[in-house]
């Protein structure tokens, strides 16, 4: 199976698999830890910092361009088909919308990084808005839209996402056994 040319990245740890069928527009802005899998169809235009033990499922999209940024802590996941928006036009009518509009005619831009803290997970086909933090251990259920920060170790579902239940913190013990005292 074709693999991505890791030498293009700003830095990259050990035991990393990135499919050859990805489009990473700004690899010099991407820092990757160890024990990582990034599956086919991944499309990323922003800078990013990834910790260890991370999975990004197929056809995930991280958009926002050179001014966007995504941080993923250790033991985090994004499932297939999710869309994370780090920079967006405001869409409230202040200007013309889209990246090809010249300066002076553009809409206001919302530029806010996304943080996925350690142990947090995003289910399949989710949408995450600029500036959102998924707090430690929180989960976004499949098909949900997240436009607000989450509380730690809490599960959110729906469009827009709302908290539905708490999550066990047993993962911390498993991580400790793997050598991560988080
Ligand atoms: C969010 C999730 C973790 C909750 O799992 P769970 O605790 O077993 O689910 P429950 O059935 O107890 O759900 C609690 C409530 O939320 C609802 N719910 C669960 N997942 C939902 C979702 N994705 N969207 C909307 N509502 C959802 C349930 O219907 C239930 O509502 P009710 O109390 O009115 O009946 C799970 O539903 C999910 O989305 N997992 C992600 C799956 C995925 O994308 N995997 C990717 C590959 S690993």
mmCIF file of N, CA, C and O in Angstrom, residues 1 11 18 20 39-40 64 83 87 99 101 105 114 125 153 177:
data_model
loop_
_atom_site.group_PDB
_atom_site.id
_atom_site.type_symbol
_atom_site.label_atom_id
_atom_site.label_comp_id
_atom_site.label_asym_id
_atom_site.label_seq_id
_atom_site.Cartn_x
_atom_site.Cartn_y
_atom_site.Cartn_z
ATOM 1 N N UNK A 1 0.851 -1.202 0.000
ATOM 2 C CA UNK A 1 0.000 0.000 0.000
ATOM 3 C C UNK A 1 0.884 1.249 0.000
ATOM 4 O O UNK A 1 1.839 1.321 0.763
ATOM 5 N N UNK A 11 7.682 17.541 11.532
ATOM 6 C CA UNK A 11 8.318 16.453 12.281
ATOM 7 C C UNK A 11 7.348 15.294 12.375
ATOM 8 O O UNK A 11 6.131 15.467 12.259
ATOM 9 N N UNK A 18 0.544 6.910 7.233
ATOM 10 C CA UNK A 18 -0.303 7.890 6.539
ATOM 11 C C UNK A 18 -0.494 7.368 5.122
ATOM 12 O O UNK A 18 0.490 7.115 4.406
ATOM 13 N N UNK A 20 -0.987 6.944 1.224
ATOM 14 C CA UNK A 20 -0.473 7.715 0.094
ATOM 15 C C UNK A 20 -1.564 8.531 -0.577
ATOM 16 O O UNK A 20 -1.282 9.469 -1.333
ATOM 17 N N UNK A 39 -5.939 7.759 7.534
ATOM 18 C CA UNK A 39 -6.448 6.900 6.462
ATOM 19 C C UNK A 39 -6.699 7.650 5.157
ATOM 20 O O UNK A 39 -6.648 8.882 5.104
ATOM 21 N N UNK A 40 -7.056 6.867 4.158
ATOM 22 C CA UNK A 40 -7.239 7.376 2.796
ATOM 23 C C UNK A 40 -8.237 8.534 2.734
ATOM 24 O O UNK A 40 -9.199 8.597 3.505
ATOM 25 N N UNK A 64 -9.410 25.402 6.503
ATOM 26 C CA UNK A 64 -9.198 26.736 7.077
ATOM 27 C C UNK A 64 -7.983 27.443 6.499
ATOM 28 O O UNK A 64 -7.778 28.622 6.727
ATOM 29 N N UNK A 83 -15.821 16.621 9.412
ATOM 30 C CA UNK A 83 -15.365 17.902 8.855
ATOM 31 C C UNK A 83 -15.053 18.853 9.999
ATOM 32 O O UNK A 83 -15.954 19.172 10.780
ATOM 33 N N UNK A 87 -11.120 27.803 10.049
ATOM 34 C CA UNK A 87 -11.357 29.183 9.603
ATOM 35 C C UNK A 87 -12.574 29.155 8.684
ATOM 36 O O UNK A 87 -12.675 28.283 7.812
ATOM 37 N N UNK A 99 -12.657 32.013 -0.976
ATOM 38 C CA UNK A 99 -11.222 32.318 -0.952
ATOM 39 C C UNK A 99 -10.722 33.116 -2.146
ATOM 40 O O UNK A 99 -9.643 33.690 -2.094
ATOM 41 N N UNK A 101 -12.189 35.805 -3.434
ATOM 42 C CA UNK A 101 -12.608 37.219 -3.378
ATOM 43 C C UNK A 101 -11.403 38.099 -3.010
ATOM 44 O O UNK A 101 -10.673 37.779 -2.066
ATOM 45 N N UNK A 105 -13.034 43.266 -0.357
ATOM 46 C CA UNK A 105 -14.384 42.839 -0.757
ATOM 47 C C UNK A 105 -14.843 41.601 0.027
ATOM 48 O O UNK A 105 -15.956 41.148 -0.111
ATOM 49 N N UNK A 114 -8.951 24.792 16.624
ATOM 50 C CA UNK A 114 -9.722 23.708 17.262
ATOM 51 C C UNK A 114 -8.767 22.870 18.114
ATOM 52 O O UNK A 114 -7.662 22.549 17.671
ATOM 53 N N UNK A 125 -18.842 11.313 10.556
ATOM 54 C CA UNK A 125 -19.705 12.320 9.920
ATOM 55 C C UNK A 125 -20.110 13.469 10.833
ATOM 56 O O UNK A 125 -21.257 13.939 10.779
ATOM 57 N N UNK A 153 -14.965 14.452 29.972
ATOM 58 C CA UNK A 153 -15.549 13.131 30.231
ATOM 59 C C UNK A 153 -17.072 13.144 30.123
ATOM 60 O O UNK A 153 -17.786 12.580 30.942
ATOM 61 N N UNK A 177 -0.778 2.441 32.226
ATOM 62 C CA UNK A 177 -0.139 1.134 32.039
ATOM 63 C C UNK A 177 0.730 1.120 30.770
ATOM 64 O O UNK A 177 1.693 0.361 30.677
#
